[in-house]
Amino acid sequence: MSIGENIIRFKQQLGKGATLVAVSKYSLLESVKEAYEAGHRDFGENKAQDLTTRQAEMPDDARWHFIGHLQRNKVKYIAPYIHLIHSVDSMRLLEEIDKQAAKCERTINCLLQMHIASEESKFGLDEAELTELLSSPDLPALTHIHIEGLMGMATNTTNQEIITKEFAGLKRIFDGLSQGHLPANVEMKTLSMGMSSDYEQAVAQGSTMVRIGSAIFNG
Ligand SMILES: *Cc1c(COP(=O)(O)O)cnc(C)c1O
């Protein structure tokens, strides 16, 4: 199937429940344009400089999602246009995003990345770190960021039970926070979980945003 057909099929399958972010990090510009021509606007990339090049090559109404590990010294490249940063996992990074957003006179939307997988290598906060960050007295002063939810990646395994359990755990944390008191610049409305190999489990567990690359661009 073509990229355009894949986009349309995924959108039909997801319906209104979950937003599709087309992860274009391994794809040629031509392929991204094909997805755009099929009406798609949300794209995800994981390298700040590649993303900035690509953003300049694509129409202005494309929405760019940053999904990879973000170094503080790269925030300035993406601050002028980024739509949502999925991978915030420290107060120091949040402070840098706030500073660069202020320079651009913008508010930047962020998700806090949670470590839910069993692999050591994946970035993200554990529950104690999340609690600490959200209760930091410095957080409310960051008026140019808006935390709108959480992101997590499940263990890279074919064991469906493990994947489902990890996504369910993240959803439980998300729901717990939604019901509690949150600072003015924090909201729990977006739960970014699910990739090509595990989006069905993620959606079943309450994902509101899936990040799909290979199943669209090589599928
Ligand atoms: C690459 C990547 C994806 C997409 O992965 P696919 O398996 O190609 O769908 C999703 N999320 C993150 C954080 C990624 O780095």
PDB file of C-alpha atoms and ligand atoms in Angstrom:
ATOM      1  CA  MET A   1       0.000   0.000   0.000  1.00  0.00           C
ATOM      2  CA  SER A   2       1.100   3.578  -0.592  1.00  0.00           C
ATOM      3  CA  ILE A   3       1.994   5.979   2.211  1.00  0.00           C
ATOM      4  CA  GLY A   4      -1.194   7.944   1.566  1.00  0.00           C
ATOM      5  CA  GLU A   5      -3.290   4.784   1.814  1.00  0.00           C
ATOM      6  CA  ASN A   6      -1.536   3.785   5.035  1.00  0.00           C
ATOM      7  CA  ILE A   7      -2.276   7.190   6.543  1.00  0.00           C
ATOM      8  CA  ILE A   8      -5.944   6.963   5.644  1.00  0.00           C
ATOM      9  CA  ARG A   9      -6.212   3.390   6.940  1.00  0.00           C
ATOM     10  CA  PHE A  10      -4.614   4.289  10.288  1.00  0.00           C
ATOM     11  CA  LYS A  11      -6.821   7.332  10.736  1.00  0.00           C
ATOM     12  CA  GLN A  12      -9.940   5.285  10.040  1.00  0.00           C
ATOM     13  CA  GLN A  13      -8.816   2.603  12.439  1.00  0.00           C
ATOM     14  CA  LEU A  14      -7.964   5.056  15.237  1.00  0.00           C
ATOM     15  CA  GLY A  15     -11.074   7.173  14.764  1.00  0.00           C
ATOM     16  CA  LYS A  16     -11.528  10.095  17.124  1.00  0.00           C
ATOM     17  CA  GLY A  17      -9.997   8.293  20.091  1.00  0.00           C
ATOM     18  CA  ALA A  18      -6.318   8.737  19.307  1.00  0.00           C
ATOM     19  CA  THR A  19      -4.303  11.260  17.304  1.00  0.00           C
ATOM     20  CA  LEU A  20      -1.872   9.815  14.782  1.00  0.00           C
ATOM     21  CA  VAL A  21       1.672  11.184  14.812  1.00  0.00           C
ATOM     22  CA  ALA A  22       3.452   9.976  11.673  1.00  0.00           C
ATOM     23  CA  VAL A  23       7.056   9.361  12.691  1.00  0.00           C
ATOM     24  CA  SER A  24       9.097  10.427   9.685  1.00  0.00           C
ATOM     25  CA  LYS A  25      12.592  10.150  11.186  1.00  0.00           C
ATOM     26  CA  TYR A  26      13.812   7.433   8.788  1.00  0.00           C
ATOM     27  CA  SER A  27      11.884   8.686   5.765  1.00  0.00           C
ATOM     28  CA  LEU A  28      12.755  10.781   2.772  1.00  0.00           C
ATOM     29  CA  LEU A  29      11.241  14.218   2.360  1.00  0.00           C
ATOM     30  CA  GLU A  30       9.263  12.865  -0.631  1.00  0.00           C
ATOM     31  CA  SER A  31       7.576  10.339   1.648  1.00  0.00           C
ATOM     32  CA  VAL A  32       6.677  12.987   4.204  1.00  0.00           C
ATOM     33  CA  LYS A  33       5.197  15.090   1.413  1.00  0.00           C
ATOM     34  CA  GLU A  34       3.124  12.105   0.312  1.00  0.00           C
ATOM     35  CA  ALA A  35       1.656  11.835   3.810  1.00  0.00           C
ATOM     36  CA  TYR A  36       1.008  15.580   3.810  1.00  0.00           C
ATOM     37  CA  GLU A  37      -0.762  15.316   0.433  1.00  0.00           C
ATOM     38  CA  ALA A  38      -3.002  12.635   1.953  1.00  0.00           C
ATOM     39  CA  GLY A  39      -4.126  15.304   4.434  1.00  0.00           C
ATOM     40  CA  HIS A  40      -1.823  14.446   7.305  1.00  0.00           C
ATOM     41  CA  ARG A  41      -0.374  17.231   9.456  1.00  0.00           C
ATOM     42  CA  ASP A  42       1.183  15.695  12.600  1.00  0.00           C
ATOM     43  CA  PHE A  43       4.753  14.480  12.158  1.00  0.00           C
ATOM     44  CA  GLY A  44       7.289  13.199  14.674  1.00  0.00           C
ATOM     45  CA  GLU A  45      11.090  13.419  14.559  1.00  0.00           C
ATOM     46  CA  ASN A  46      13.797  12.619  17.078  1.00  0.00           C
ATOM     47  CA  LYS A  47      16.744  14.799  16.058  1.00  0.00           C
ATOM     48  CA  ALA A  48      16.577  18.548  16.574  1.00  0.00           C
ATOM     49  CA  GLN A  49      18.704  19.573  13.624  1.00  0.00           C
ATOM     50  CA  ASP A  50      17.121  17.135  11.131  1.00  0.00           C
ATOM     51  CA  LEU A  51      13.752  18.331  12.307  1.00  0.00           C
ATOM     52  CA  THR A  52      14.631  21.977  11.766  1.00  0.00           C
ATOM     53  CA  THR A  53      15.792  21.270   8.206  1.00  0.00           C
ATOM     54  CA  ARG A  54      12.649  19.307   7.480  1.00  0.00           C
ATOM     55  CA  GLN A  55      10.327  21.873   9.037  1.00  0.00           C
ATOM     56  CA  ALA A  56      11.775  24.502   6.677  1.00  0.00           C
ATOM     57  CA  GLU A  57      11.168  22.231   3.667  1.00  0.00           C
ATOM     58  CA  MET A  58       7.555  21.447   4.517  1.00  0.00           C
ATOM     59  CA  PRO A  59       4.433  23.655   4.417  1.00  0.00           C
ATOM     60  CA  ASP A  60       3.867  25.882   7.460  1.00  0.00           C
ATOM     61  CA  ASP A  61       0.731  24.130   8.657  1.00  0.00           C
ATOM     62  CA  ALA A  62       2.520  20.842   9.396  1.00  0.00           C
ATOM     63  CA  ARG A  63       2.664  20.211  13.175  1.00  0.00           C
ATOM     64  CA  TRP A  64       6.003  18.951  14.457  1.00  0.00           C
ATOM     65  CA  HIS A  65       6.356  16.610  17.412  1.00  0.00           C
ATOM     66  CA  PHE A  66       9.696  16.001  19.080  1.00  0.00           C
ATOM     67  CA  ILE A  67       9.830  12.380  20.273  1.00  0.00           C
ATOM     68  CA  GLY A  68      13.470  11.586  21.031  1.00  0.00           C
ATOM     69  CA  HIS A  69      15.919  12.353  23.777  1.00  0.00           C
ATOM     70  CA  LEU A  70      16.306  16.143  23.793  1.00  0.00           C
ATOM     71  CA  GLN A  71      19.571  17.741  24.874  1.00  0.00           C
ATOM     72  CA  ARG A  72      19.240  21.118  26.495  1.00  0.00           C
ATOM     73  CA  ASN A  73      21.583  22.805  24.025  1.00  0.00           C
ATOM     74  CA  LYS A  74      19.301  21.728  21.130  1.00  0.00           C
ATOM     75  CA  VAL A  75      16.094  23.246  22.476  1.00  0.00           C
ATOM     76  CA  LYS A  76      16.803  26.596  20.836  1.00  0.00           C
ATOM     77  CA  TYR A  77      16.630  25.061  17.335  1.00  0.00           C
ATOM     78  CA  ILE A  78      13.114  23.720  17.732  1.00  0.00           C
ATOM     79  CA  ALA A  79      11.617  26.354  20.061  1.00  0.00           C
ATOM     80  CA  PRO A  80      10.337  28.671  17.302  1.00  0.00           C
ATOM     81  CA  TYR A  81       7.963  26.137  15.775  1.00  0.00           C
ATOM     82  CA  ILE A  82       7.653  22.905  17.804  1.00  0.00           C
ATOM     83  CA  HIS A  83       4.062  21.793  18.407  1.00  0.00           C
ATOM     84  CA  LEU A  84       4.616  19.224  21.172  1.00  0.00           C
ATOM     85  CA  ILE A  85       7.705  17.842  22.915  1.00  0.00           C
ATOM     86  CA  HIS A  86       6.919  14.260  24.023  1.00  0.00           C
ATOM     87  CA  SER A  87      10.165  13.540  25.829  1.00  0.00           C
ATOM     88  CA  VAL A  88      10.652  15.885  28.784  1.00  0.00           C
ATOM     89  CA  ASP A  89      12.216  14.046  31.691  1.00  0.00           C
ATOM     90  CA  SER A  90      13.857  16.646  33.913  1.00  0.00           C
ATOM     91  CA  MET A  91      13.242  20.004  35.560  1.00  0.00           C
ATOM     92  CA  ARG A  92      16.435  21.357  33.991  1.00  0.00           C
ATOM     93  CA  LEU A  93      15.149  20.534  30.511  1.00  0.00           C
ATOM     94  CA  LEU A  94      11.775  22.110  31.315  1.00  0.00           C
ATOM     95  CA  GLU A  95      13.535  25.270  32.477  1.00  0.00           C
ATOM     96  CA  GLU A  96      15.495  25.491  29.238  1.00  0.00           C
ATOM     97  CA  ILE A  97      12.325  24.949  27.164  1.00  0.00           C
ATOM     98  CA  ASP A  98      10.613  27.700  29.159  1.00  0.00           C
ATOM     99  CA  LYS A  99      13.531  30.074  28.566  1.00  0.00           C
ATOM    100  CA  GLN A 100      13.668  29.449  24.819  1.00  0.00           C
ATOM    101  CA  ALA A 101       9.867  29.623  24.519  1.00  0.00           C
ATOM    102  CA  ALA A 102       9.903  33.013  26.260  1.00  0.00           C
ATOM    103  CA  LYS A 103      12.468  34.276  23.721  1.00  0.00           C
ATOM    104  CA  CYS A 104      10.125  33.226  20.919  1.00  0.00           C
ATOM    105  CA  GLU A 105       7.109  34.676  22.763  1.00  0.00           C
ATOM    106  CA  ARG A 106       5.429  31.277  22.676  1.00  0.00           C
ATOM    107  CA  THR A 107       4.107  28.682  25.070  1.00  0.00           C
ATOM    108  CA  ILE A 108       5.517  25.239  24.292  1.00  0.00           C
ATOM    109  CA  ASN A 109       3.407  22.150  24.927  1.00  0.00           C
ATOM    110  CA  CYS A 110       5.217  19.261  26.604  1.00  0.00           C
ATOM    111  CA  LEU A 111       4.615  15.720  27.755  1.00  0.00           C
ATOM    112  CA  LEU A 112       6.540  14.159  30.610  1.00  0.00           C
ATOM    113  CA  GLN A 113       8.204  10.945  29.500  1.00  0.00           C
ATOM    114  CA  MET A 114       7.786   8.061  31.900  1.00  0.00           C
ATOM    115  CA  HIS A 115      10.063   5.052  32.100  1.00  0.00           C
ATOM    116  CA  ILE A 116       7.689   2.087  31.911  1.00  0.00           C
ATOM    117  CA  ALA A 117       9.808  -0.478  30.027  1.00  0.00           C
ATOM    118  CA  SER A 118      12.042  -3.050  31.639  1.00  0.00           C
ATOM    119  CA  GLU A 119      15.017  -2.077  29.446  1.00  0.00           C
ATOM    120  CA  GLU A 120      17.628   0.042  31.169  1.00  0.00           C
ATOM    121  CA  SER A 121      18.432   2.134  28.108  1.00  0.00           C
ATOM    122  CA  LYS A 122      15.158   3.986  27.786  1.00  0.00           C
ATOM    123  CA  PHE A 123      14.843   7.503  29.100  1.00  0.00           C
ATOM    124  CA  GLY A 124      12.106   8.752  31.337  1.00  0.00           C
ATOM    125  CA  LEU A 125      10.968   9.414  34.874  1.00  0.00           C
ATOM    126  CA  ASP A 126       9.893   6.889  37.436  1.00  0.00           C
ATOM    127  CA  GLU A 127       6.839   7.605  39.584  1.00  0.00           C
ATOM    128  CA  ALA A 128       8.827   9.140  42.443  1.00  0.00           C
ATOM    129  CA  GLU A 129      10.639  11.482  40.052  1.00  0.00           C
ATOM    130  CA  LEU A 130       7.344  12.432  38.433  1.00  0.00           C
ATOM    131  CA  THR A 131       5.839  13.317  41.790  1.00  0.00           C
ATOM    132  CA  GLU A 132       8.908  15.320  42.707  1.00  0.00           C
ATOM    133  CA  LEU A 133       8.855  17.261  39.432  1.00  0.00           C
ATOM    134  CA  LEU A 134       5.134  18.038  39.648  1.00  0.00           C
ATOM    135  CA  SER A 135       5.422  19.239  43.214  1.00  0.00           C
ATOM    136  CA  SER A 136       8.509  21.371  42.587  1.00  0.00           C
ATOM    137  CA  PRO A 137       7.989  24.929  43.857  1.00  0.00           C
ATOM    138  CA  ASP A 138       9.778  26.157  40.705  1.00  0.00           C
ATOM    139  CA  LEU A 139       7.308  24.579  38.278  1.00  0.00           C
ATOM    140  CA  PRO A 140       4.456  27.148  38.476  1.00  0.00           C
ATOM    141  CA  ALA A 141       6.929  29.931  37.578  1.00  0.00           C
ATOM    142  CA  LEU A 142       7.542  28.358  34.142  1.00  0.00           C
ATOM    143  CA  THR A 143       4.835  30.332  32.382  1.00  0.00           C
ATOM    144  CA  HIS A 144       6.005  29.560  28.833  1.00  0.00           C
ATOM    145  CA  ILE A 145       5.531  25.816  29.075  1.00  0.00           C
ATOM    146  CA  HIS A 146       2.329  23.842  29.230  1.00  0.00           C
ATOM    147  CA  ILE A 147       2.554  20.216  30.340  1.00  0.00           C
ATOM    148  CA  GLU A 148      -0.397  18.483  28.725  1.00  0.00           C
ATOM    149  CA  GLY A 149       0.158  14.852  29.644  1.00  0.00           C
ATOM    150  CA  LEU A 150       2.469  11.847  29.671  1.00  0.00           C
ATOM    151  CA  MET A 151       4.384   9.691  27.197  1.00  0.00           C
ATOM    152  CA  GLY A 152       5.795   6.202  27.575  1.00  0.00           C
ATOM    153  CA  MET A 153       7.374   3.403  25.568  1.00  0.00           C
ATOM    154  CA  ALA A 154       6.718  -0.231  26.389  1.00  0.00           C
ATOM    155  CA  THR A 155       9.385  -2.923  26.468  1.00  0.00           C
ATOM    156  CA  ASN A 156      10.441  -4.101  23.032  1.00  0.00           C
ATOM    157  CA  THR A 157       9.038  -7.616  23.327  1.00  0.00           C
ATOM    158  CA  THR A 158       6.563  -9.873  21.573  1.00  0.00           C
ATOM    159  CA  ASN A 159       5.044 -10.742  24.951  1.00  0.00           C
ATOM    160  CA  GLN A 160       1.628  -9.050  24.742  1.00  0.00           C
ATOM    161  CA  GLU A 161       0.998  -9.399  28.446  1.00  0.00           C
ATOM    162  CA  ILE A 162       4.077  -7.396  29.397  1.00  0.00           C
ATOM    163  CA  ILE A 163       3.215  -4.637  26.921  1.00  0.00           C
ATOM    164  CA  THR A 164      -0.396  -4.443  28.091  1.00  0.00           C
ATOM    165  CA  LYS A 165       0.656  -4.347  31.732  1.00  0.00           C
ATOM    166  CA  GLU A 166       3.105  -1.486  31.129  1.00  0.00           C
ATOM    167  CA  PHE A 167       0.585   0.599  29.190  1.00  0.00           C
ATOM    168  CA  ALA A 168      -2.097  -0.077  31.802  1.00  0.00           C
ATOM    169  CA  GLY A 169       0.315   1.086  34.511  1.00  0.00           C
ATOM    170  CA  LEU A 170       0.975   4.353  32.694  1.00  0.00           C
ATOM    171  CA  LYS A 171      -2.751   4.926  32.184  1.00  0.00           C
ATOM    172  CA  ARG A 172      -3.282   4.400  35.910  1.00  0.00           C
ATOM    173  CA  ILE A 173      -0.692   7.075  36.738  1.00  0.00           C
ATOM    174  CA  PHE A 174      -2.277   9.419  34.176  1.00  0.00           C
ATOM    175  CA  ASP A 175      -5.759   8.909  35.628  1.00  0.00           C
ATOM    176  CA  GLY A 176      -4.477   9.358  39.168  1.00  0.00           C
ATOM    177  CA  LEU A 177      -2.946  12.714  38.274  1.00  0.00           C
ATOM    178  CA  SER A 178      -6.042  13.804  36.340  1.00  0.00           C
ATOM    179  CA  GLN A 179      -8.075  13.444  39.505  1.00  0.00           C
ATOM    180  CA  GLY A 180      -5.663  15.272  41.788  1.00  0.00           C
ATOM    181  CA  HIS A 181      -4.547  18.865  42.168  1.00  0.00           C
ATOM    182  CA  LEU A 182      -2.154  20.062  39.446  1.00  0.00           C
ATOM    183  CA  PRO A 183      -0.226  23.331  39.008  1.00  0.00           C
ATOM    184  CA  ALA A 184      -1.768  25.900  36.622  1.00  0.00           C
ATOM    185  CA  ASN A 185       0.612  24.993  33.785  1.00  0.00           C
ATOM    186  CA  VAL A 186      -0.077  21.269  34.017  1.00  0.00           C
ATOM    187  CA  GLU A 187      -2.993  19.322  32.590  1.00  0.00           C
ATOM    188  CA  MET A 188      -3.560  15.627  31.924  1.00  0.00           C
ATOM    189  CA  LYS A 189      -5.287  15.387  28.555  1.00  0.00           C
ATOM    190  CA  THR A 190      -2.765  13.660  26.269  1.00  0.00           C
ATOM    191  CA  LEU A 191      -1.424  10.153  26.815  1.00  0.00           C
ATOM    192  CA  SER A 192       1.157   9.388  24.118  1.00  0.00           C
ATOM    193  CA  MET A 193       1.727   5.646  23.917  1.00  0.00           C
ATOM    194  CA  GLY A 194       1.947   3.107  21.120  1.00  0.00           C
ATOM    195  CA  MET A 195       4.213   2.608  18.095  1.00  0.00           C
ATOM    196  CA  SER A 196       3.980   0.410  14.963  1.00  0.00           C
ATOM    197  CA  SER A 197       4.411  -2.832  16.883  1.00  0.00           C
ATOM    198  CA  ASP A 198       2.209  -2.110  19.906  1.00  0.00           C
ATOM    199  CA  TYR A 199      -0.312   0.622  19.108  1.00  0.00           C
ATOM    200  CA  GLU A 200      -3.271  -1.752  19.321  1.00  0.00           C
ATOM    201  CA  GLN A 201      -2.466  -2.636  22.923  1.00  0.00           C
ATOM    202  CA  ALA A 202      -1.800   1.048  23.667  1.00  0.00           C
ATOM    203  CA  VAL A 203      -5.160   2.158  22.286  1.00  0.00           C
ATOM    204  CA  ALA A 204      -6.915  -0.623  24.182  1.00  0.00           C
ATOM    205  CA  GLN A 205      -5.324   0.727  27.379  1.00  0.00           C
ATOM    206  CA  GLY A 206      -6.442   4.315  26.737  1.00  0.00           C
ATOM    207  CA  SER A 207      -3.782   5.958  24.565  1.00  0.00           C
ATOM    208  CA  THR A 208      -4.881   9.301  23.070  1.00  0.00           C
ATOM    209  CA  MET A 209      -1.862   9.683  20.765  1.00  0.00           C
ATOM    210  CA  VAL A 210       0.124   7.055  18.868  1.00  0.00           C
ATOM    211  CA  ARG A 211       3.534   7.562  17.252  1.00  0.00           C
ATOM    212  CA  ILE A 212       3.782   5.370  14.155  1.00  0.00           C
ATOM    213  CA  GLY A 213       6.737   5.258  11.786  1.00  0.00           C
ATOM    214  CA  SER A 214       7.599   2.025  10.019  1.00  0.00           C
ATOM    215  CA  ALA A 215       4.006   0.788   9.576  1.00  0.00           C
ATOM    216  CA  ILE A 216       3.223   3.967   7.610  1.00  0.00           C
ATOM    217  CA  PHE A 217       6.427   4.623   5.726  1.00  0.00           C
ATOM    218  CA  ASN A 218       7.702   1.064   5.110  1.00  0.00           C
ATOM    219  CA  GLY A 219       4.432  -0.808   5.527  1.00  0.00           C
TER     220      GLY A 219
HETATM  221  C1  LIG B   1      10.987   5.806  16.229  1.00  0.00           C
HETATM  222  C2  LIG B   1      10.028   6.057  17.297  1.00  0.00           C
HETATM  223  C3  LIG B   1       8.671   5.745  17.122  1.00  0.00           C
HETATM  224  C4  LIG B   1       8.124   5.060  15.890  1.00  0.00           C
HETATM  225  O1  LIG B   1       8.586   3.754  15.811  1.00  0.00           O
HETATM  226  P1  LIG B   1       7.996   2.699  14.743  1.00  0.00           P
HETATM  227  O2  LIG B   1       8.308   1.387  15.343  1.00  0.00           O
HETATM  228  O3  LIG B   1       8.735   2.963  13.468  1.00  0.00           O
HETATM  229  O4  LIG B   1       6.555   2.950  14.624  1.00  0.00           O
HETATM  230  C5  LIG B   1       7.796   6.073  18.154  1.00  0.00           C
HETATM  231  N1  LIG B   1       8.227   6.662  19.274  1.00  0.00           N
HETATM  232  C6  LIG B   1       9.514   6.982  19.479  1.00  0.00           C
HETATM  233  C7  LIG B   1       9.916   7.640  20.748  1.00  0.00           C
HETATM  234  C8  LIG B   1      10.456   6.683  18.501  1.00  0.00           C
HETATM  235  O5  LIG B   1      11.742   6.990  18.708  1.00  0.00           O
END
